[in-house]
Short mmCIF file of the N, C-alpha and C atoms (twelve columns), coordinates in Angstrom:
data_MODEL
# 
_entry.id   MODEL 
# 
loop_
_atom_site.group_PDB 
_atom_site.id 
_atom_site.type_symbol 
_atom_site.label_atom_id 
_atom_site.label_alt_id 
_atom_site.label_comp_id 
_atom_site.label_asym_id 
_atom_site.label_seq_id 
_atom_site.Cartn_x 
_atom_site.Cartn_y 
_atom_site.Cartn_z 
_atom_site.pdbx_PDB_model_num 
ATOM 1   N N  . UNK A 1   43.677 -96.437  -112.023 1 
ATOM 2   C CA . UNK A 1   43.881 -97.402  -112.142 1 
ATOM 3   C C  . UNK A 1   43.783 -97.915  -113.613 1 
ATOM 4   N N  . UNK A 2   43.310 -97.940  -114.402 1 
ATOM 5   C CA . UNK A 2   42.860 -98.513  -115.842 1 
ATOM 6   C C  . UNK A 2   43.773 -97.782  -116.923 1 
ATOM 7   N N  . UNK A 3   43.699 -96.186  -116.473 1 
ATOM 8   C CA . UNK A 3   44.883 -95.353  -117.423 1 
ATOM 9   C C  . UNK A 3   46.261 -95.631  -116.920 1 
ATOM 10  N N  . UNK A 4   46.367 -96.181  -115.960 1 
ATOM 11  C CA . UNK A 4   48.385 -96.655  -115.591 1 
ATOM 12  C C  . UNK A 4   48.284 -98.349  -116.522 1 
ATOM 13  N N  . UNK A 5   47.472 -98.896  -116.269 1 
ATOM 14  C CA . UNK A 5   47.486 -100.275 -116.539 1 
ATOM 15  C C  . UNK A 5   47.471 -100.349 -118.359 1 
ATOM 16  N N  . UNK A 6   46.187 -99.267  -118.868 1 
ATOM 17  C CA . UNK A 6   46.764 -99.290  -120.504 1 
ATOM 18  C C  . UNK A 6   47.684 -98.125  -121.141 1 
ATOM 19  N N  . UNK A 7   47.831 -97.301  -119.938 1 
ATOM 20  C CA . UNK A 7   49.024 -97.107  -120.730 1 
ATOM 21  C C  . UNK A 7   50.615 -97.618  -120.709 1 
ATOM 22  N N  . UNK A 8   50.422 -98.415  -119.497 1 
ATOM 23  C CA . UNK A 8   51.902 -99.078  -119.263 1 
ATOM 24  C C  . UNK A 8   51.927 -100.165 -120.357 1 
ATOM 25  N N  . UNK A 9   50.629 -100.956 -121.052 1 
ATOM 26  C CA . UNK A 9   50.987 -102.191 -121.223 1 
ATOM 27  C C  . UNK A 9   50.691 -101.248 -123.083 1 
ATOM 28  N N  . UNK A 10  50.512 -100.409 -123.472 1 
ATOM 29  C CA . UNK A 10  50.926 -99.793  -125.047 1 
ATOM 30  C C  . UNK A 10  52.344 -99.241  -124.842 1 
ATOM 31  N N  . UNK A 11  52.760 -98.496  -123.723 1 
ATOM 32  C CA . UNK A 11  54.325 -98.381  -123.811 1 
ATOM 33  C C  . UNK A 11  54.921 -99.626  -124.086 1 
ATOM 34  N N  . UNK A 12  54.785 -100.747 -123.463 1 
ATOM 35  C CA . UNK A 12  55.530 -101.723 -123.818 1 
ATOM 36  C C  . UNK A 12  55.131 -102.605 -125.270 1 
ATOM 37  N N  . UNK A 13  53.969 -102.106 -125.905 1 
ATOM 38  C CA . UNK A 13  53.558 -102.935 -127.299 1 
ATOM 39  C C  . UNK A 13  54.461 -102.276 -128.267 1 
ATOM 40  N N  . UNK A 14  54.939 -100.780 -128.149 1 
ATOM 41  C CA . UNK A 14  55.673 -99.875  -128.999 1 
ATOM 42  C C  . UNK A 14  56.789 -100.850 -129.237 1 
ATOM 43  N N  . UNK A 15  57.299 -101.984 -127.873 1 
ATOM 44  C CA . UNK A 15  58.570 -102.471 -128.232 1 
ATOM 45  C C  . UNK A 15  58.193 -103.478 -128.608 1 
ATOM 46  N N  . UNK A 16  56.539 -104.403 -128.854 1 
ATOM 47  C CA . UNK A 16  56.101 -105.227 -129.920 1 
ATOM 48  C C  . UNK A 16  56.151 -104.843 -131.468 1 
ATOM 49  N N  . UNK A 17  56.092 -103.280 -131.594 1 
ATOM 50  C CA . UNK A 17  56.121 -103.459 -133.132 1 
ATOM 51  C C  . UNK A 17  57.860 -103.687 -133.427 1 
ATOM 52  N N  . UNK A 18  58.597 -103.374 -133.000 1 
ATOM 53  C CA . UNK A 18  60.011 -103.196 -133.427 1 
ATOM 54  C C  . UNK A 18  60.415 -104.754 -133.100 1 
ATOM 55  N N  . UNK A 19  59.718 -105.508 -132.737 1 
ATOM 56  C CA . UNK A 19  60.003 -107.124 -132.564 1 
ATOM 57  C C  . UNK A 19  59.064 -107.893 -133.421 1 
ATOM 58  N N  . UNK A 20  58.201 -107.305 -134.187 1 
ATOM 59  C CA . UNK A 20  57.152 -108.015 -135.002 1 
ATOM 60  C C  . UNK A 20  56.837 -109.048 -134.423 1 
ATOM 61  N N  . UNK A 21  55.865 -108.797 -132.820 1 
ATOM 62  C CA . UNK A 21  55.168 -109.312 -132.094 1 
ATOM 63  C C  . UNK A 21  54.008 -108.956 -131.947 1 
ATOM 64  N N  . UNK A 22  52.971 -109.547 -131.968 1 
ATOM 65  C CA . UNK A 22  51.588 -108.921 -131.288 1 
ATOM 66  C C  . UNK A 22  51.627 -108.513 -130.129 1 
ATOM 67  N N  . UNK A 23  50.451 -107.254 -130.116 1 
ATOM 68  C CA . UNK A 23  50.441 -106.344 -128.887 1 
ATOM 69  C C  . UNK A 23  49.721 -107.209 -127.609 1 
ATOM 70  N N  . UNK A 24  49.110 -108.526 -127.914 1 
ATOM 71  C CA . UNK A 24  48.438 -109.298 -127.034 1 
ATOM 72  C C  . UNK A 24  49.772 -109.704 -125.648 1 
ATOM 73  N N  . UNK A 25  50.623 -109.947 -126.546 1 
ATOM 74  C CA . UNK A 25  52.105 -110.511 -126.036 1 
ATOM 75  C C  . UNK A 25  52.669 -109.929 -124.794 1 
ATOM 76  N N  . UNK A 26  52.516 -108.252 -125.587 1 
ATOM 77  C CA . UNK A 26  52.938 -107.566 -124.360 1 
ATOM 78  C C  . UNK A 26  51.952 -106.867 -123.351 1 
ATOM 79  N N  . UNK A 27  50.767 -107.372 -123.745 1 
ATOM 80  C CA . UNK A 27  49.751 -107.363 -122.927 1 
ATOM 81  C C  . UNK A 27  49.918 -108.051 -121.572 1 
ATOM 82  N N  . UNK A 28  49.879 -109.272 -121.921 1 
ATOM 83  C CA . UNK A 28  50.376 -110.390 -121.137 1 
ATOM 84  C C  . UNK A 28  51.625 -110.096 -119.799 1 
ATOM 85  N N  . UNK A 29  52.402 -109.622 -121.006 1 
ATOM 86  C CA . UNK A 29  53.618 -109.608 -119.950 1 
ATOM 87  C C  . UNK A 29  53.685 -107.972 -119.504 1 
ATOM 88  N N  . UNK A 30  52.833 -107.129 -119.716 1 
ATOM 89  C CA . UNK A 30  52.712 -105.844 -118.819 1 
ATOM 90  C C  . UNK A 30  51.537 -106.180 -117.556 1 
ATOM 91  N N  . UNK A 31  50.505 -107.128 -117.999 1 
ATOM 92  C CA . UNK A 31  49.471 -107.561 -116.827 1 
ATOM 93  C C  . UNK A 31  50.719 -108.289 -115.521 1 
ATOM 94  N N  . UNK A 32  51.767 -109.499 -115.962 1 
ATOM 95  C CA . UNK A 32  52.728 -109.729 -115.060 1 
ATOM 96  C C  . UNK A 32  53.593 -109.082 -114.699 1 
ATOM 97  N N  . UNK A 33  53.944 -107.849 -115.240 1 
ATOM 98  C CA . UNK A 33  55.399 -106.926 -114.631 1 
ATOM 99  C C  . UNK A 33  54.569 -106.040 -113.277 1 
ATOM 100 N N  . UNK A 34  53.006 -105.476 -113.539 1 
ATOM 101 C CA . UNK A 34  51.504 -104.729 -112.903 1 
ATOM 102 C C  . UNK A 34  51.466 -105.301 -111.654 1 
ATOM 103 N N  . UNK A 35  51.124 -106.657 -111.960 1 
ATOM 104 C CA . UNK A 35  50.358 -107.986 -111.256 1 
ATOM 105 C C  . UNK A 35  51.428 -108.060 -109.832 1 
ATOM 106 N N  . UNK A 36  50.644 -109.575 -109.139 1 
ATOM 107 C CA . UNK A 36  51.525 -109.850 -107.797 1 
ATOM 108 C C  . UNK A 36  52.441 -110.448 -108.207 1 
ATOM 109 N N  . UNK A 37  53.242 -110.741 -109.715 1 
ATOM 110 C CA . UNK A 37  54.448 -111.424 -109.568 1 
ATOM 111 C C  . UNK A 37  55.679 -110.577 -109.825 1 
ATOM 112 N N  . UNK A 38  55.889 -109.214 -109.811 1 
ATOM 113 C CA . UNK A 38  56.510 -108.428 -110.125 1 
ATOM 114 C C  . UNK A 38  56.262 -107.446 -108.985 1 
ATOM 115 N N  . UNK A 39  55.814 -106.235 -109.705 1 
ATOM 116 C CA . UNK A 39  56.375 -104.788 -108.972 1 
ATOM 117 C C  . UNK A 39  55.000 -104.710 -107.930 1 
ATOM 118 N N  . UNK A 40  53.668 -105.917 -107.707 1 
ATOM 119 C CA . UNK A 40  52.958 -106.326 -107.158 1 
ATOM 120 C C  . UNK A 40  53.507 -106.901 -105.703 1 
ATOM 121 N N  . UNK A 41  54.444 -107.291 -105.374 1 
ATOM 122 C CA . UNK A 41  55.232 -107.757 -104.014 1 
ATOM 123 C C  . UNK A 41  55.216 -106.359 -103.344 1 
ATOM 124 N N  . UNK A 42  55.426 -105.354 -103.980 1 
ATOM 125 C CA . UNK A 42  56.155 -104.156 -103.235 1 
ATOM 126 C C  . UNK A 42  54.553 -103.554 -102.678 1 
ATOM 127 N N  . UNK A 43  54.719 -103.527 -101.414 1 
ATOM 128 C CA . UNK A 43  53.373 -103.235 -100.539 1 
ATOM 129 C C  . UNK A 43  52.466 -102.004 -100.761 1 
ATOM 130 N N  . UNK A 44  53.662 -100.632 -100.725 1 
ATOM 131 C CA . UNK A 44  53.256 -99.452  -100.943 1 
ATOM 132 C C  . UNK A 44  52.628 -99.601  -102.191 1 
ATOM 133 N N  . UNK A 45  53.442 -99.762  -103.338 1 
ATOM 134 C CA . UNK A 45  52.479 -99.745  -104.864 1 
ATOM 135 C C  . UNK A 45  51.574 -100.621 -104.865 1 
ATOM 136 N N  . UNK A 46  51.501 -101.563 -104.158 1 
ATOM 137 C CA . UNK A 46  49.534 -102.403 -104.186 1 
ATOM 138 C C  . UNK A 46  49.008 -101.676 -103.643 1 
ATOM 139 N N  . UNK A 47  49.492 -100.893 -102.658 1 
ATOM 140 C CA . UNK A 47  48.124 -100.113 -101.608 1 
ATOM 141 C C  . UNK A 47  47.746 -98.888  -102.175 1 
ATOM 142 N N  . UNK A 48  48.867 -98.050  -102.889 1 
ATOM 143 C CA . UNK A 48  48.340 -97.303  -103.322 1 
ATOM 144 C C  . UNK A 48  47.959 -96.893  -104.900 1 
ATOM 145 N N  . UNK A 49  48.383 -97.792  -105.689 1 
ATOM 146 C CA . UNK A 49  47.655 -97.951  -107.003 1 
ATOM 147 C C  . UNK A 49  46.607 -98.908  -107.307 1 
ATOM 148 N N  . UNK A 50  46.286 -100.297 -106.317 1 
ATOM 149 C CA . UNK A 50  45.333 -100.862 -106.328 1 
ATOM 150 C C  . UNK A 50  44.646 -101.124 -104.858 1 
ATOM 151 N N  . UNK A 51  44.084 -100.032 -104.221 1 
ATOM 152 C CA . UNK A 51  43.564 -100.276 -102.903 1 
ATOM 153 C C  . UNK A 51  42.147 -101.620 -103.099 1 
ATOM 154 N N  . UNK A 52  42.704 -101.833 -101.909 1 
ATOM 155 C CA . UNK A 52  41.708 -103.511 -102.087 1 
ATOM 156 C C  . UNK A 52  40.600 -103.386 -101.886 1 
ATOM 157 N N  . UNK A 53  39.444 -102.070 -101.348 1 
ATOM 158 C CA . UNK A 53  38.372 -102.246 -101.728 1 
ATOM 159 C C  . UNK A 53  38.339 -101.365 -103.505 1 
ATOM 160 N N  . UNK A 54  38.732 -101.686 -104.164 1 
ATOM 161 C CA . UNK A 54  38.379 -101.573 -105.730 1 
ATOM 162 C C  . UNK A 54  38.654 -102.508 -106.383 1 
ATOM 163 N N  . UNK A 55  39.475 -103.850 -105.898 1 
ATOM 164 C CA . UNK A 55  39.991 -104.847 -106.514 1 
ATOM 165 C C  . UNK A 55  39.215 -105.976 -106.859 1 
ATOM 166 N N  . UNK A 56  37.899 -106.104 -106.599 1 
ATOM 167 C CA . UNK A 56  37.123 -106.845 -107.096 1 
ATOM 168 C C  . UNK A 56  36.084 -105.904 -108.113 1 
ATOM 169 N N  . UNK A 57  36.211 -104.665 -108.001 1 
ATOM 170 C CA . UNK A 57  35.837 -104.310 -109.434 1 
ATOM 171 C C  . UNK A 57  36.762 -104.041 -110.662 1 
ATOM 172 N N  . UNK A 58  38.274 -104.357 -110.088 1 
ATOM 173 C CA . UNK A 58  39.113 -104.347 -111.353 1 
ATOM 174 C C  . UNK A 58  39.068 -105.525 -111.727 1 
ATOM 175 N N  . UNK A 59  38.718 -107.191 -110.833 1 
ATOM 176 C CA . UNK A 59  38.400 -108.357 -111.418 1 
ATOM 177 C C  . UNK A 59  37.552 -108.450 -112.233 1 
ATOM 178 N N  . UNK A 60  36.176 -108.123 -111.999 1 
ATOM 179 C CA . UNK A 60  35.013 -107.909 -112.637 1 
ATOM 180 C C  . UNK A 60  35.151 -107.081 -113.854 1 
ATOM 181 N N  . UNK A 61  35.769 -106.023 -114.454 1 
ATOM 182 C CA . UNK A 61  36.054 -105.331 -115.358 1 
ATOM 183 C C  . UNK A 61  36.879 -106.083 -116.429 1 
ATOM 184 N N  . UNK A 62  38.060 -106.707 -115.527 1 
ATOM 185 C CA . UNK A 62  39.196 -107.525 -116.505 1 
ATOM 186 C C  . UNK A 62  38.557 -109.166 -116.542 1 
ATOM 187 N N  . UNK A 63  37.530 -109.753 -115.902 1 
ATOM 188 C CA . UNK A 63  37.202 -110.557 -116.280 1 
ATOM 189 C C  . UNK A 63  35.909 -110.363 -117.873 1 
ATOM 190 N N  . UNK A 64  35.782 -109.523 -117.508 1 
ATOM 191 C CA . UNK A 64  34.380 -108.856 -118.841 1 
ATOM 192 C C  . UNK A 64  35.104 -109.138 -120.054 1 
ATOM 193 N N  . UNK A 65  36.734 -107.886 -120.091 1 
ATOM 194 C CA . UNK A 65  37.595 -108.573 -121.054 1 
ATOM 195 C C  . UNK A 65  38.095 -109.269 -122.106 1 
ATOM 196 N N  . UNK A 66  38.191 -109.989 -120.589 1 
ATOM 197 C CA . UNK A 66  38.735 -111.472 -121.128 1 
ATOM 198 C C  . UNK A 66  37.975 -112.116 -122.217 1 
ATOM 199 N N  . UNK A 67  36.359 -111.924 -121.569 1 
ATOM 200 C CA . UNK A 67  35.275 -112.895 -122.259 1 
ATOM 201 C C  . UNK A 67  35.323 -112.036 -123.649 1 
ATOM 202 N N  . UNK A 68  35.342 -110.351 -123.855 1 
ATOM 203 C CA . UNK A 68  35.188 -110.567 -125.262 1 
ATOM 204 C C  . UNK A 68  36.441 -110.666 -125.663 1 
ATOM 205 N N  . UNK A 69  37.262 -110.753 -125.410 1 
ATOM 206 C CA . UNK A 69  38.657 -111.062 -126.359 1 
ATOM 207 C C  . UNK A 69  38.164 -112.555 -126.808 1 
ATOM 208 N N  . UNK A 70  38.235 -113.302 -126.146 1 
ATOM 209 C CA . UNK A 70  38.312 -114.255 -126.178 1 
ATOM 210 C C  . UNK A 70  36.719 -114.718 -127.568 1 
ATOM 211 N N  . UNK A 71  35.905 -114.275 -127.309 1 
ATOM 212 C CA . UNK A 71  35.147 -113.740 -128.504 1 
ATOM 213 C C  . UNK A 71  35.568 -112.958 -129.689 1 
ATOM 214 N N  . UNK A 72  36.273 -112.136 -129.694 1 
ATOM 215 C CA . UNK A 72  36.621 -111.953 -130.730 1 
ATOM 216 C C  . UNK A 72  37.961 -112.796 -131.032 1 
ATOM 217 N N  . UNK A 73  38.694 -113.659 -130.629 1 
ATOM 218 C CA . UNK A 73  38.904 -114.916 -130.975 1 
ATOM 219 C C  . UNK A 73  38.446 -115.786 -132.008 1 
ATOM 220 N N  . UNK A 74  37.630 -115.925 -131.107 1 
ATOM 221 C CA . UNK A 74  36.711 -117.269 -131.880 1 
ATOM 222 C C  . UNK A 74  35.957 -116.485 -133.382 1 
ATOM 223 N N  . UNK A 75  35.504 -115.292 -133.605 1 
ATOM 224 C CA . UNK A 75  35.022 -114.787 -134.394 1 
ATOM 225 C C  . UNK A 75  36.190 -114.687 -135.795 1 
ATOM 226 N N  . UNK A 76  37.353 -114.674 -135.250 1 
ATOM 227 C CA . UNK A 76  38.125 -114.806 -136.226 1 
ATOM 228 C C  . UNK A 76  38.994 -116.150 -136.469 1 
ATOM 229 N N  . UNK A 77  38.389 -117.049 -135.988 1 
ATOM 230 C CA . UNK A 77  39.101 -118.391 -135.940 1 
ATOM 231 C C  . UNK A 77  38.312 -119.074 -137.579 1 
ATOM 232 N N  . UNK A 78  39.091 -119.781 -138.289 1 
ATOM 233 C CA . UNK A 78  39.017 -119.977 -139.738 1 
ATOM 234 C C  . UNK A 78  38.604 -121.742 -139.070 1 
ATOM 235 N N  . UNK A 79  37.505 -122.514 -139.117 1 
ATOM 236 C CA . UNK A 79  37.414 -124.066 -139.029 1 
ATOM 237 C C  . UNK A 79  38.246 -124.587 -140.150 1 
ATOM 238 N N  . UNK A 80  38.279 -124.448 -141.358 1 
ATOM 239 C CA . UNK A 80  38.758 -125.216 -142.421 1 
ATOM 240 C C  . UNK A 80  40.483 -125.348 -141.751 1 
ATOM 241 N N  . UNK A 81  40.763 -124.325 -141.233 1 
ATOM 242 C CA . UNK A 81  42.253 -123.526 -141.120 1 
ATOM 243 C C  . UNK A 81  42.985 -124.706 -140.241 1 
ATOM 244 N N  . UNK A 82  41.462 -124.793 -139.154 1 
ATOM 245 C CA . UNK A 82  41.864 -125.261 -138.130 1 
ATOM 246 C C  . UNK A 82  41.945 -127.007 -137.967 1 
ATOM 247 N N  . UNK A 83  41.017 -127.486 -138.870 1 
ATOM 248 C CA . UNK A 83  40.903 -129.050 -138.906 1 
ATOM 249 C C  . UNK A 83  42.495 -128.901 -140.008 1 
ATOM 250 N N  . UNK A 84  42.797 -128.512 -140.778 1 
ATOM 251 C CA . UNK A 84  43.923 -128.897 -141.960 1 
ATOM 252 C C  . UNK A 84  45.008 -129.091 -140.544 1 
ATOM 253 N N  . UNK A 85  45.547 -128.327 -139.317 1 
ATOM 254 C CA . UNK A 85  46.363 -128.156 -138.586 1 
ATOM 255 C C  . UNK A 85  45.914 -128.892 -137.408 1 
ATOM 256 N N  . UNK A 86  44.639 -129.627 -137.396 1 
ATOM 257 C CA . UNK A 86  44.454 -130.481 -136.296 1 
ATOM 258 C C  . UNK A 86  45.317 -131.588 -135.471 1 
ATOM 259 N N  . UNK A 87  46.091 -132.520 -136.210 1 
ATOM 260 C CA . UNK A 87  46.652 -132.777 -135.779 1 
ATOM 261 C C  . UNK A 87  48.158 -132.435 -135.027 1 
ATOM 262 N N  . UNK A 88  48.534 -131.810 -136.161 1 
ATOM 263 C CA . UNK A 88  50.103 -130.790 -135.426 1 
ATOM 264 C C  . UNK A 88  49.536 -130.501 -133.798 1 
ATOM 265 N N  . UNK A 89  48.210 -129.301 -134.072 1 
ATOM 266 C CA . UNK A 89  48.302 -128.555 -132.812 1 
ATOM 267 C C  . UNK A 89  47.819 -129.482 -131.625 1 
ATOM 268 N N  . UNK A 90  46.934 -130.520 -132.296 1 
ATOM 269 C CA . UNK A 90  46.664 -131.238 -130.957 1 
ATOM 270 C C  . UNK A 90  47.904 -132.441 -130.185 1 
ATOM 271 N N  . UNK A 91  48.797 -132.608 -131.212 1 
ATOM 272 C CA . UNK A 91  49.965 -133.533 -130.743 1 
ATOM 273 C C  . UNK A 91  50.599 -132.256 -129.489 1 
ATOM 274 N N  . UNK A 92  50.967 -130.897 -130.025 1 
ATOM 275 C CA . UNK A 92  51.652 -130.070 -129.520 1 
ATOM 276 C C  . UNK A 92  50.914 -129.993 -127.919 1 
ATOM 277 N N  . UNK A 93  49.421 -129.744 -128.265 1 
ATOM 278 C CA . UNK A 93  48.979 -129.681 -126.494 1 
ATOM 279 C C  . UNK A 93  48.788 -130.589 -125.588 1 
ATOM 280 N N  . UNK A 94  48.668 -131.751 -126.332 1 
ATOM 281 C CA . UNK A 94  48.884 -133.511 -125.542 1 
ATOM 282 C C  . UNK A 94  50.753 -133.023 -124.883 1 
ATOM 283 N N  . UNK A 95  51.189 -132.952 -125.693 1 
ATOM 284 C CA . UNK A 95  52.781 -132.726 -124.846 1 
ATOM 285 C C  . UNK A 95  53.083 -131.695 -124.037 1 
ATOM 286 N N  . UNK A 96  52.578 -130.463 -124.471 1 
ATOM 287 C CA . UNK A 96  52.009 -129.211 -123.626 1 
ATOM 288 C C  . UNK A 96  51.695 -129.392 -122.070 1 
ATOM 289 N N  . UNK A 97  50.852 -130.463 -122.175 1 
ATOM 290 C CA . UNK A 97  50.213 -131.119 -120.748 1 
ATOM 291 C C  . UNK A 97  50.885 -132.155 -119.988 1 
ATOM 292 N N  . UNK A 98  51.288 -133.346 -120.901 1 
ATOM 293 C CA . UNK A 98  51.600 -134.278 -120.449 1 
ATOM 294 C C  . UNK A 98  52.947 -134.219 -120.078 1 
ATOM 295 N N  . UNK A 99  54.038 -133.900 -120.330 1 
ATOM 296 C CA . UNK A 99  55.396 -133.137 -119.769 1 
ATOM 297 C C  . UNK A 99  54.903 -132.508 -118.656 1 
ATOM 298 N N  . UNK A 100 54.682 -131.613 -118.551 1 
ATOM 299 C CA . UNK A 100 54.910 -131.126 -117.718 1 
ATOM 300 C C  . UNK A 100 54.136 -131.461 -116.039 1 
ATOM 301 N N  . UNK A 101 52.932 -132.749 -116.902 1 
ATOM 302 C CA . UNK A 101 52.287 -132.980 -116.078 1 
ATOM 303 C C  . UNK A 101 53.429 -134.670 -114.744 1 
ATOM 304 N N  . UNK A 102 54.016 -134.804 -116.366 1 
ATOM 305 C CA . UNK A 102 54.806 -136.193 -116.040 1 
ATOM 306 C C  . UNK A 102 56.428 -135.884 -115.291 1 
ATOM 307 N N  . UNK A 103 56.527 -134.632 -115.301 1 
ATOM 308 C CA . UNK A 103 57.857 -134.177 -114.610 1 
ATOM 309 C C  . UNK A 103 56.986 -133.218 -113.391 1 
ATOM 310 N N  . UNK A 104 55.655 -133.568 -112.886 1 
ATOM 311 C CA . UNK A 104 55.758 -132.937 -111.983 1 
ATOM 312 C C  . UNK A 104 55.389 -131.524 -111.539 1 
ATOM 313 N N  . UNK A 105 55.354 -130.659 -112.287 1 
ATOM 314 C CA . UNK A 105 55.439 -129.014 -112.643 1 
ATOM 315 C C  . UNK A 105 54.412 -128.456 -112.125 1 
# 
């Protein structure tokens, strides 16, 4: 399972090199494509590649990976840069929450 996920996301990230986008964007796209939102709707694919007895372990590994990734993001965070752009970032964040909430999405 891990080999398929990593190989698929790495092959997508090759596209990202040409588009000058970060690899994490294509890892997210790979997760969406491999997950239940796209290919995962096919029951045969889902049961062959991700049997139900392995899903709790896969979820655990995914959560540990997410925590480690967010830790690394926090290590690279520059507080001076964040404070200098806090007003713009705060406005964008508030609008990103308020507009969908107001539209009922």
